[in-house]
């Protein structure tokens, strides 16, 4: 496939937007109560280890994506089923991110609009944008992400200085219930894991490493994505708990949105939740865009196609209805995530298979030399 190269900064913007895109509005780590921020930081350090696996694997095969290196590591016969599984994985998670976006929009500003219309319109815009190529996607990251961060930081400052209920004492006692609640939130079993969502999802970066203009920057980009993403999510968690308290933080579907609605400056400047919704649109754009682009690249490489524009169109037709119809309501949608996606998709495809591939690649390179 004819794919344009990306600079290290462009890939960084794409992946950091991907990592925190739809994650930042959720109450991740809420099971650890006031220590949720500590759970995020713990997961971040574990995420650095996972990124090390992805980077090292790509270093063995610098010109190959995950899909292309599979036959070279485990042979054609075993690689094809795993390739198909990864393609389905990327596609399915693009649909779940779309559902997150659709539920937020349909429950806030377009309450009378059918969910399929919201998601379908978003996917039309998404496919049109991605059809411009990887370089266009990268340039959009350069334009959008700095504004995204500026708005996010501005919201944090407004919450801290304008809300009377903002109280850092709500973060105490640190480790009041011991280390177990923190570890329970970090690792995949027995509950949904912060390590898997969002840090493990960066396994997708293995599809983009071959597109780097300077492949020696792969490690810097990968580690920076995990570090900055973890720090931003942790700071956001600290702000949310300080505003809402750990109990309300755990109960809210979208705590960042709830906190933003409380901000009022001199009874004149209000409705800052609209900024959060715009941030969500921008964040999900990179989340869905990266998953969809990764799936299209994988399909093109599997079937040795010259262009991925037709693949993008087909994926758009699949992702939009899949995001709406794979769960009847948002509660069931979240339940599917807890009981199916985490143990049966995230753990094998983010941790187990990459670790096995790296071990086999290491042995192969050792015997070849």
mmCIF file of C-alpha atoms in Angstrom:
data_model
loop_
_atom_site.group_PDB
_atom_site.id
_atom_site.type_symbol
_atom_site.label_atom_id
_atom_site.label_comp_id
_atom_site.label_asym_id
_atom_site.label_seq_id
_atom_site.Cartn_x
_atom_site.Cartn_y
_atom_site.Cartn_z
ATOM 1 C CA UNK A 1 0.000 0.000 0.000
ATOM 2 C CA UNK A 2 1.085 3.542 -0.747
ATOM 3 C CA UNK A 3 1.121 5.132 2.720
ATOM 4 C CA UNK A 4 2.623 8.550 3.397
ATOM 5 C CA UNK A 5 5.283 8.898 6.074
ATOM 6 C CA UNK A 6 4.675 10.552 9.443
ATOM 7 C CA UNK A 7 7.015 12.664 11.520
ATOM 8 C CA UNK A 8 7.633 11.618 15.102
ATOM 9 C CA UNK A 9 5.604 14.611 16.330
ATOM 10 C CA UNK A 10 2.646 13.743 14.092
ATOM 11 C CA UNK A 11 2.570 10.146 15.331
ATOM 12 C CA UNK A 12 2.861 11.407 18.901
ATOM 13 C CA UNK A 13 -0.141 13.716 18.459
ATOM 14 C CA UNK A 14 -2.200 10.963 16.827
ATOM 15 C CA UNK A 15 -1.436 8.425 19.547
ATOM 16 C CA UNK A 16 -1.797 10.757 22.535
ATOM 17 C CA UNK A 17 -5.161 11.873 21.132
ATOM 18 C CA UNK A 18 -6.003 8.198 20.646
ATOM 19 C CA UNK A 19 -4.970 7.295 24.204
ATOM 20 C CA UNK A 20 -6.929 9.956 26.077
ATOM 21 C CA UNK A 21 -9.598 10.571 23.396
ATOM 22 C CA UNK A 22 -12.668 8.977 24.961
ATOM 23 C CA UNK A 23 -10.926 7.897 28.166
ATOM 24 C CA UNK A 24 -10.738 11.246 29.894
ATOM 25 C CA UNK A 25 -14.483 11.692 30.333
ATOM 26 C CA UNK A 26 -14.906 8.324 32.085
ATOM 27 C CA UNK A 27 -14.352 7.498 35.758
ATOM 28 C CA UNK A 28 -11.455 5.122 35.168
ATOM 29 C CA UNK A 29 -9.993 3.671 38.347
ATOM 30 C CA UNK A 30 -13.072 4.706 40.345
ATOM 31 C CA UNK A 31 -13.114 1.369 42.172
ATOM 32 C CA UNK A 32 -10.045 2.554 44.080
ATOM 33 C CA UNK A 33 -12.100 5.490 45.432
ATOM 34 C CA UNK A 34 -9.846 8.448 46.370
ATOM 35 C CA UNK A 35 -6.796 6.482 45.180
ATOM 36 C CA UNK A 36 -8.013 6.306 41.571
ATOM 37 C CA UNK A 37 -5.269 8.709 40.486
ATOM 38 C CA UNK A 38 -2.693 6.391 42.056
ATOM 39 C CA UNK A 39 -4.153 3.439 40.155
ATOM 40 C CA UNK A 40 -3.756 5.382 36.911
ATOM 41 C CA UNK A 41 -0.116 6.165 37.661
ATOM 42 C CA UNK A 42 0.544 2.507 38.529
ATOM 43 C CA UNK A 43 -1.069 1.415 35.273
ATOM 44 C CA UNK A 44 1.007 4.008 33.441
ATOM 45 C CA UNK A 45 4.261 2.457 34.659
ATOM 46 C CA UNK A 46 3.002 -0.986 33.647
ATOM 47 C CA UNK A 47 2.017 0.551 30.306
ATOM 48 C CA UNK A 48 5.631 1.620 29.804
ATOM 49 C CA UNK A 49 6.606 -2.044 30.043
ATOM 50 C CA UNK A 50 3.992 -2.957 27.420
ATOM 51 C CA UNK A 51 5.192 -0.156 25.159
ATOM 52 C CA UNK A 52 8.711 -1.517 25.575
ATOM 53 C CA UNK A 53 7.458 -4.825 24.150
ATOM 54 C CA UNK A 54 5.833 -3.092 21.174
ATOM 55 C CA UNK A 55 8.906 -0.949 20.492
ATOM 56 C CA UNK A 56 11.338 -3.868 20.730
ATOM 57 C CA UNK A 57 9.159 -6.012 18.486
ATOM 58 C CA UNK A 58 9.061 -3.255 15.889
ATOM 59 C CA UNK A 59 12.822 -2.777 16.221
ATOM 60 C CA UNK A 60 13.341 -6.386 15.077
ATOM 61 C CA UNK A 61 11.203 -5.668 11.983
ATOM 62 C CA UNK A 62 11.459 -1.883 11.441
ATOM 63 C CA UNK A 63 9.821 -1.868 8.003
ATOM 64 C CA UNK A 64 6.892 -4.089 8.967
ATOM 65 C CA UNK A 65 3.641 -3.452 10.762
ATOM 66 C CA UNK A 66 2.260 -5.988 13.228
ATOM 67 C CA UNK A 67 0.340 -7.642 10.399
ATOM 68 C CA UNK A 68 3.395 -7.869 8.158
ATOM 69 C CA UNK A 69 5.737 -9.230 10.825
ATOM 70 C CA UNK A 70 3.405 -12.041 11.922
ATOM 71 C CA UNK A 71 4.216 -14.409 8.999
ATOM 72 C CA UNK A 72 7.921 -13.748 9.463
ATOM 73 C CA UNK A 73 7.748 -14.707 13.133
ATOM 74 C CA UNK A 74 5.306 -17.623 13.301
ATOM 75 C CA UNK A 75 4.852 -18.605 9.661
ATOM 76 C CA UNK A 76 2.013 -18.104 7.200
ATOM 77 C CA UNK A 77 -0.205 -20.952 8.416
ATOM 78 C CA UNK A 78 -0.463 -19.713 12.011
ATOM 79 C CA UNK A 79 -0.354 -16.005 11.193
ATOM 80 C CA UNK A 80 -3.511 -15.681 9.061
ATOM 81 C CA UNK A 81 -6.030 -16.417 11.856
ATOM 82 C CA UNK A 82 -4.223 -13.986 14.165
ATOM 83 C CA UNK A 83 -4.184 -11.319 11.429
ATOM 84 C CA UNK A 84 -7.950 -11.669 11.017
ATOM 85 C CA UNK A 85 -8.476 -11.488 14.775
ATOM 86 C CA UNK A 86 -6.503 -8.248 14.997
ATOM 87 C CA UNK A 87 -8.465 -6.757 12.086
ATOM 88 C CA UNK A 88 -11.741 -7.638 13.828
ATOM 89 C CA UNK A 89 -10.342 -6.275 17.099
ATOM 90 C CA UNK A 90 -9.433 -2.905 15.573
ATOM 91 C CA UNK A 91 -12.815 -2.688 13.848
ATOM 92 C CA UNK A 92 -14.800 -3.660 16.917
ATOM 93 C CA UNK A 93 -13.040 -1.156 19.168
ATOM 94 C CA UNK A 94 -13.623 1.572 16.584
ATOM 95 C CA UNK A 95 -17.335 0.783 16.943
ATOM 96 C CA UNK A 96 -17.205 0.921 20.761
ATOM 97 C CA UNK A 97 -15.501 4.324 20.653
ATOM 98 C CA UNK A 98 -18.227 5.483 18.247
ATOM 99 C CA UNK A 99 -20.843 4.291 20.720
ATOM 100 C CA UNK A 100 -19.194 6.302 23.512
ATOM 101 C CA UNK A 101 -19.407 9.388 21.310
ATOM 102 C CA UNK A 102 -22.981 8.694 20.241
ATOM 103 C CA UNK A 103 -24.210 8.150 23.803
ATOM 104 C CA UNK A 104 -22.651 11.400 25.001
ATOM 105 C CA UNK A 105 -24.068 13.459 22.143
ATOM 106 C CA UNK A 106 -27.497 11.799 22.227
ATOM 107 C CA UNK A 107 -27.805 12.313 25.993
ATOM 108 C CA UNK A 108 -26.714 15.959 26.027
ATOM 109 C CA UNK A 109 -27.266 18.131 22.953
ATOM 110 C CA UNK A 110 -29.156 15.929 20.438
ATOM 111 C CA UNK A 111 -31.598 14.227 22.767
ATOM 112 C CA UNK A 112 -34.291 13.723 20.108
ATOM 113 C CA UNK A 113 -31.953 12.482 17.385
ATOM 114 C CA UNK A 114 -31.699 8.710 16.811
ATOM 115 C CA UNK A 115 -28.357 7.259 17.818
ATOM 116 C CA UNK A 116 -27.730 5.791 14.375
ATOM 117 C CA UNK A 117 -28.013 9.262 12.811
ATOM 118 C CA UNK A 118 -25.491 10.725 15.250
ATOM 119 C CA UNK A 119 -23.001 7.902 14.747
ATOM 120 C CA UNK A 120 -23.605 7.646 11.001
ATOM 121 C CA UNK A 121 -22.980 11.363 10.452
ATOM 122 C CA UNK A 122 -19.783 11.149 12.489
ATOM 123 C CA UNK A 123 -18.527 8.183 10.462
ATOM 124 C CA UNK A 124 -19.188 9.982 7.167
ATOM 125 C CA UNK A 125 -16.952 12.824 8.352
ATOM 126 C CA UNK A 126 -14.403 10.325 9.646
ATOM 127 C CA UNK A 127 -14.095 8.354 6.417
ATOM 128 C CA UNK A 128 -13.904 11.532 4.362
ATOM 129 C CA UNK A 129 -11.042 12.794 6.530
ATOM 130 C CA UNK A 130 -9.121 9.509 6.544
ATOM 131 C CA UNK A 131 -9.391 9.171 2.780
ATOM 132 C CA UNK A 132 -6.963 12.103 2.551
ATOM 133 C CA UNK A 133 -4.177 9.823 3.752
ATOM 134 C CA UNK A 134 -2.044 9.247 6.805
ATOM 135 C CA UNK A 135 -0.180 12.523 6.362
ATOM 136 C CA UNK A 136 -3.452 14.488 6.476
ATOM 137 C CA UNK A 137 -4.442 12.644 9.647
ATOM 138 C CA UNK A 138 -1.060 13.526 11.130
ATOM 139 C CA UNK A 139 -1.389 17.210 10.250
ATOM 140 C CA UNK A 140 -4.840 17.285 11.844
ATOM 141 C CA UNK A 141 -3.219 15.993 15.018
ATOM 142 C CA UNK A 142 -0.723 18.849 14.913
ATOM 143 C CA UNK A 143 -3.557 21.371 14.656
ATOM 144 C CA UNK A 144 -6.157 19.901 16.990
ATOM 145 C CA UNK A 145 -4.251 18.387 19.913
ATOM 146 C CA UNK A 146 -2.594 21.601 21.225
ATOM 147 C CA UNK A 147 -6.021 23.273 21.294
ATOM 148 C CA UNK A 148 -7.451 20.190 23.026
ATOM 149 C CA UNK A 149 -4.843 20.406 25.788
ATOM 150 C CA UNK A 150 -5.302 24.177 26.154
ATOM 151 C CA UNK A 151 -9.067 23.782 26.665
ATOM 152 C CA UNK A 152 -8.581 20.881 29.082
ATOM 153 C CA UNK A 153 -6.098 22.783 31.235
ATOM 154 C CA UNK A 154 -8.358 25.851 31.185
ATOM 155 C CA UNK A 155 -11.256 23.718 32.468
ATOM 156 C CA UNK A 156 -9.110 22.315 35.261
ATOM 157 C CA UNK A 157 -8.085 25.818 36.342
ATOM 158 C CA UNK A 158 -11.686 27.061 36.272
ATOM 159 C CA UNK A 159 -12.847 24.146 38.412
ATOM 160 C CA UNK A 160 -10.055 24.690 40.900
ATOM 161 C CA UNK A 161 -10.583 28.435 41.357
ATOM 162 C CA UNK A 162 -14.331 28.897 40.837
ATOM 163 C CA UNK A 163 -15.941 25.941 42.616
ATOM 164 C CA UNK A 164 -16.385 26.186 46.383
ATOM 165 C CA UNK A 165 -16.679 22.412 46.660
ATOM 166 C CA UNK A 166 -13.188 21.880 45.212
ATOM 167 C CA UNK A 167 -11.244 20.277 48.061
ATOM 168 C CA UNK A 168 -8.007 18.322 47.764
ATOM 169 C CA UNK A 169 -8.728 16.741 51.149
ATOM 170 C CA UNK A 170 -11.130 14.430 49.332
ATOM 171 C CA UNK A 171 -8.043 12.615 48.070
ATOM 172 C CA UNK A 172 -7.226 11.494 51.604
ATOM 173 C CA UNK A 173 -6.497 9.116 53.185
ATOM 174 C CA UNK A 174 -4.015 7.905 50.592
ATOM 175 C CA UNK A 175 -4.153 4.094 50.451
ATOM 176 C CA UNK A 176 -6.738 4.241 53.226
ATOM 177 C CA UNK A 177 -7.997 0.773 52.270
ATOM 178 C CA UNK A 178 -4.584 -0.629 51.427
ATOM 179 C CA UNK A 179 -2.937 -1.402 48.105
ATOM 180 C CA UNK A 180 -5.406 -4.075 46.947
ATOM 181 C CA UNK A 181 -8.116 -1.723 45.546
ATOM 182 C CA UNK A 182 -5.428 0.044 43.491
ATOM 183 C CA UNK A 183 -3.987 -3.180 42.095
ATOM 184 C CA UNK A 184 -7.499 -4.480 41.398
ATOM 185 C CA UNK A 185 -8.110 -1.486 39.133
ATOM 186 C CA UNK A 186 -4.758 -1.810 37.369
ATOM 187 C CA UNK A 187 -4.604 -5.459 36.393
ATOM 188 C CA UNK A 188 -7.062 -7.280 34.110
ATOM 189 C CA UNK A 189 -8.516 -9.751 36.590
ATOM 190 C CA UNK A 190 -11.022 -9.848 38.193
ATOM 191 C CA UNK A 191 -12.287 -6.421 37.082
ATOM 192 C CA UNK A 192 -11.910 -4.113 34.058
ATOM 193 C CA UNK A 193 -8.373 -2.848 33.866
ATOM 194 C CA UNK A 194 -6.813 0.581 33.454
ATOM 195 C CA UNK A 195 -3.757 -1.187 32.068
ATOM 196 C CA UNK A 196 -5.836 -2.515 29.180
ATOM 197 C CA UNK A 197 -7.911 0.646 28.710
ATOM 198 C CA UNK A 198 -6.290 2.894 27.671
ATOM 199 C CA UNK A 199 -2.592 1.968 27.937
ATOM 200 C CA UNK A 200 -2.706 -1.496 26.386
ATOM 201 C CA UNK A 201 -4.724 -0.190 23.458
ATOM 202 C CA UNK A 202 -1.552 1.490 22.243
ATOM 203 C CA UNK A 203 -0.679 -1.895 20.697
ATOM 204 C CA UNK A 204 -2.164 -0.145 17.660
ATOM 205 C CA UNK A 205 1.037 1.905 17.399
ATOM 206 C CA UNK A 206 2.734 -1.173 15.914
ATOM 207 C CA UNK A 207 0.682 -0.521 12.773
ATOM 208 C CA UNK A 208 2.165 2.985 12.474
ATOM 209 C CA UNK A 209 5.816 2.549 13.487
ATOM 210 C CA UNK A 210 6.848 1.597 9.892
ATOM 211 C CA UNK A 211 5.420 4.948 8.699
ATOM 212 C CA UNK A 212 7.861 6.982 10.782
ATOM 213 C CA UNK A 213 10.279 9.070 8.734
ATOM 214 C CA UNK A 214 12.947 8.462 11.377
ATOM 215 C CA UNK A 215 12.416 5.002 12.825
ATOM 216 C CA UNK A 216 14.983 5.633 15.553
ATOM 217 C CA UNK A 217 12.344 7.919 17.137
ATOM 218 C CA UNK A 218 9.929 5.028 17.715
ATOM 219 C CA UNK A 219 10.946 4.467 21.333
ATOM 220 C CA UNK A 220 10.813 8.174 22.204
ATOM 221 C CA UNK A 221 7.369 8.567 20.656
ATOM 222 C CA UNK A 222 5.951 5.424 22.277
ATOM 223 C CA UNK A 223 7.211 6.171 25.775
ATOM 224 C CA UNK A 224 6.191 9.834 25.562
ATOM 225 C CA UNK A 225 2.642 8.808 24.623
ATOM 226 C CA UNK A 226 2.325 6.562 27.683
ATOM 227 C CA UNK A 227 3.917 9.072 30.063
ATOM 228 C CA UNK A 228 1.997 12.159 28.978
ATOM 229 C CA UNK A 229 -1.265 10.253 28.626
ATOM 230 C CA UNK A 230 -0.919 8.784 32.100
ATOM 231 C CA UNK A 231 -0.064 12.136 33.661
ATOM 232 C CA UNK A 232 -2.999 13.903 31.983
ATOM 233 C CA UNK A 233 -5.452 11.199 33.038
ATOM 234 C CA UNK A 234 -4.086 11.211 36.592
ATOM 235 C CA UNK A 235 -4.344 15.003 36.927
ATOM 236 C CA UNK A 236 -7.865 14.889 35.507
ATOM 237 C CA UNK A 237 -8.785 12.216 38.035
ATOM 238 C CA UNK A 238 -7.403 14.327 40.905
ATOM 239 C CA UNK A 239 -9.471 17.327 39.765
ATOM 240 C CA UNK A 240 -12.653 15.253 39.384
ATOM 241 C CA UNK A 241 -12.367 13.626 42.813
ATOM 242 C CA UNK A 242 -11.580 16.995 44.416
ATOM 243 C CA UNK A 243 -14.746 18.458 42.871
ATOM 244 C CA UNK A 244 -17.213 15.566 43.062
ATOM 245 C CA UNK A 245 -15.829 13.375 45.820
ATOM 246 C CA UNK A 246 -14.912 9.707 45.327
ATOM 247 C CA UNK A 247 -18.463 8.362 45.690
ATOM 248 C CA UNK A 248 -20.085 10.619 43.087
ATOM 249 C CA UNK A 249 -17.026 10.206 40.848
ATOM 250 C CA UNK A 250 -17.623 6.449 40.868
ATOM 251 C CA UNK A 251 -21.349 6.717 40.171
ATOM 252 C CA UNK A 252 -21.234 9.175 37.255
ATOM 253 C CA UNK A 253 -20.988 7.880 33.679
ATOM 254 C CA UNK A 254 -19.327 11.128 32.545
ATOM 255 C CA UNK A 255 -17.794 12.814 35.629
ATOM 256 C CA UNK A 256 -15.859 15.422 33.645
ATOM 257 C CA UNK A 257 -19.093 16.580 32.029
ATOM 258 C CA UNK A 258 -20.865 16.715 35.408
ATOM 259 C CA UNK A 259 -18.057 18.761 36.945
ATOM 260 C CA UNK A 260 -17.963 21.178 34.008
ATOM 261 C CA UNK A 261 -21.683 21.867 34.415
ATOM 262 C CA UNK A 262 -21.015 23.168 37.918
ATOM 263 C CA UNK A 263 -18.634 25.902 36.758
ATOM 264 C CA UNK A 264 -20.130 29.391 36.794
ATOM 265 C CA UNK A 265 -18.224 32.670 36.704
ATOM 266 C CA UNK A 266 -20.081 35.676 38.178
ATOM 267 C CA UNK A 267 -23.403 34.051 37.166
ATOM 268 C CA UNK A 268 -22.536 35.162 33.640
ATOM 269 C CA UNK A 269 -20.197 32.621 32.051
ATOM 270 C CA UNK A 270 -21.819 29.200 32.262
ATOM 271 C CA UNK A 271 -22.493 26.038 30.235
ATOM 272 C CA UNK A 272 -18.836 25.046 30.028
ATOM 273 C CA UNK A 273 -20.031 21.490 29.445
ATOM 274 C CA UNK A 274 -20.312 22.436 25.763
ATOM 275 C CA UNK A 275 -16.516 22.738 25.689
ATOM 276 C CA UNK A 276 -16.235 19.234 27.137
ATOM 277 C CA UNK A 277 -18.532 17.923 24.417
ATOM 278 C CA UNK A 278 -16.376 19.590 21.746
ATOM 279 C CA UNK A 279 -13.308 18.037 23.367
ATOM 280 C CA UNK A 280 -15.020 14.661 23.250
ATOM 281 C CA UNK A 281 -15.722 15.079 19.538
ATOM 282 C CA UNK A 282 -12.050 15.896 18.924
ATOM 283 C CA UNK A 283 -10.813 13.075 21.140
ATOM 284 C CA UNK A 284 -13.094 10.426 19.673
ATOM 285 C CA UNK A 285 -12.110 11.600 16.213
ATOM 286 C CA UNK A 286 -8.549 10.417 16.884
ATOM 287 C CA UNK A 287 -9.720 7.300 18.736
ATOM 288 C CA UNK A 288 -12.035 6.092 15.997
ATOM 289 C CA UNK A 289 -9.750 7.414 13.269
ATOM 290 C CA UNK A 290 -6.701 5.528 14.534
ATOM 291 C CA UNK A 291 -8.617 2.257 15.002
ATOM 292 C CA UNK A 292 -10.214 2.573 11.562
ATOM 293 C CA UNK A 293 -6.973 3.550 9.847
ATOM 294 C CA UNK A 294 -5.160 0.693 11.573
ATOM 295 C CA UNK A 295 -7.824 -1.777 10.422
ATOM 296 C CA UNK A 296 -7.707 -0.471 6.855
ATOM 297 C CA UNK A 297 -3.903 -0.723 6.736
ATOM 298 C CA UNK A 298 -4.086 -4.260 8.116
ATOM 299 C CA UNK A 299 -6.675 -5.336 5.527
ATOM 300 C CA UNK A 300 -4.702 -3.739 2.713
ATOM 301 C CA UNK A 301 -1.497 -5.470 3.783
ATOM 302 C CA UNK A 302 -3.204 -8.820 4.277
ATOM 303 C CA UNK A 303 -4.716 -8.804 0.789
ATOM 304 C CA UNK A 304 -1.857 -6.800 -0.785
ATOM 305 C CA UNK A 305 -4.079 -3.966 -2.026
ATOM 306 C CA UNK A 306 -2.640 -0.799 -3.551
ATOM 307 C CA UNK A 307 -5.153 1.625 -2.026
ATOM 308 C CA UNK A 308 -7.143 1.660 1.195
ATOM 309 C CA UNK A 309 -9.829 4.193 0.199
ATOM 310 C CA UNK A 310 -12.372 1.524 -0.728
ATOM 311 C CA UNK A 311 -11.495 -0.340 2.479
ATOM 312 C CA UNK A 312 -12.209 2.780 4.521
ATOM 313 C CA UNK A 313 -15.634 3.103 2.919
ATOM 314 C CA UNK A 314 -16.484 -0.523 3.700
ATOM 315 C CA UNK A 315 -15.261 -0.145 7.279
ATOM 316 C CA UNK A 316 -17.414 2.952 7.714
ATOM 317 C CA UNK A 317 -20.475 1.025 6.560
ATOM 318 C CA UNK A 318 -19.656 -1.736 9.076
ATOM 319 C CA UNK A 319 -18.591 0.338 12.092
ATOM 320 C CA UNK A 320 -21.572 2.723 12.274
ATOM 321 C CA UNK A 321 -24.366 0.105 12.557
ATOM 322 C CA UNK A 322 -22.173 -2.208 14.647
ATOM 323 C CA UNK A 323 -21.663 0.531 17.229
ATOM 324 C CA UNK A 324 -25.416 0.995 17.611
ATOM 325 C CA UNK A 325 -26.789 -2.535 17.386
ATOM 326 C CA UNK A 326 -24.280 -4.585 19.376
ATOM 327 C CA UNK A 327 -25.912 -3.406 22.627
ATOM 328 C CA UNK A 328 -29.529 -2.286 23.194
ATOM 329 C CA UNK A 329 -28.651 0.427 25.729
ATOM 330 C CA UNK A 330 -25.663 2.106 27.351
ATOM 331 C CA UNK A 331 -25.828 0.002 30.538
ATOM 332 C CA UNK A 332 -25.671 -3.216 28.513
ATOM 333 C CA UNK A 333 -22.926 -1.691 26.387
ATOM 334 C CA UNK A 334 -20.788 -1.060 29.498
ATOM 335 C CA UNK A 335 -21.553 -4.564 30.773
ATOM 336 C CA UNK A 336 -20.261 -6.092 27.529
ATOM 337 C CA UNK A 337 -17.068 -4.123 27.981
ATOM 338 C CA UNK A 338 -16.588 -5.447 31.515
ATOM 339 C CA UNK A 339 -17.414 -9.093 30.842
ATOM 340 C CA UNK A 340 -16.181 -9.652 27.275
ATOM 341 C CA UNK A 341 -13.797 -7.057 25.883
ATOM 342 C CA UNK A 342 -11.382 -6.963 28.814
ATOM 343 C CA UNK A 343 -10.732 -10.679 29.437
ATOM 344 C CA UNK A 344 -11.255 -12.072 25.940
ATOM 345 C CA UNK A 345 -9.896 -9.314 23.693
ATOM 346 C CA UNK A 346 -7.622 -6.927 25.569
ATOM 347 C CA UNK A 347 -5.566 -9.416 27.548
ATOM 348 C CA UNK A 348 -4.668 -11.812 24.700
ATOM 349 C CA UNK A 349 -4.196 -9.188 21.969
ATOM 350 C CA UNK A 350 -2.450 -6.505 24.024
ATOM 351 C CA UNK A 351 -0.318 -8.598 26.353
ATOM 352 C CA UNK A 352 -0.145 -12.319 25.593
ATOM 353 C CA UNK A 353 0.349 -12.389 21.817
ATOM 354 C CA UNK A 354 2.834 -9.447 21.621
ATOM 355 C CA UNK A 355 4.878 -11.004 24.449
ATOM 356 C CA UNK A 356 4.956 -14.383 22.689
ATOM 357 C CA UNK A 357 5.852 -12.748 19.371
ATOM 358 C CA UNK A 358 8.721 -10.856 20.986
ATOM 359 C CA UNK A 359 10.028 -14.038 22.623
ATOM 360 C CA UNK A 360 9.928 -15.950 19.316
ATOM 361 C CA UNK A 361 11.468 -13.038 17.409
ATOM 362 C CA UNK A 362 14.268 -12.833 19.975
ATOM 363 C CA UNK A 363 15.035 -16.538 19.596
ATOM 364 C CA UNK A 364 14.918 -16.316 15.782
ATOM 365 C CA UNK A 365 17.305 -13.361 15.705
ATOM 366 C CA UNK A 366 19.606 -15.084 18.169
ATOM 367 C CA UNK A 367 19.923 -18.212 16.056
ATOM 368 C CA UNK A 368 20.237 -16.231 12.823
ATOM 369 C CA UNK A 369 23.292 -14.432 14.179
#
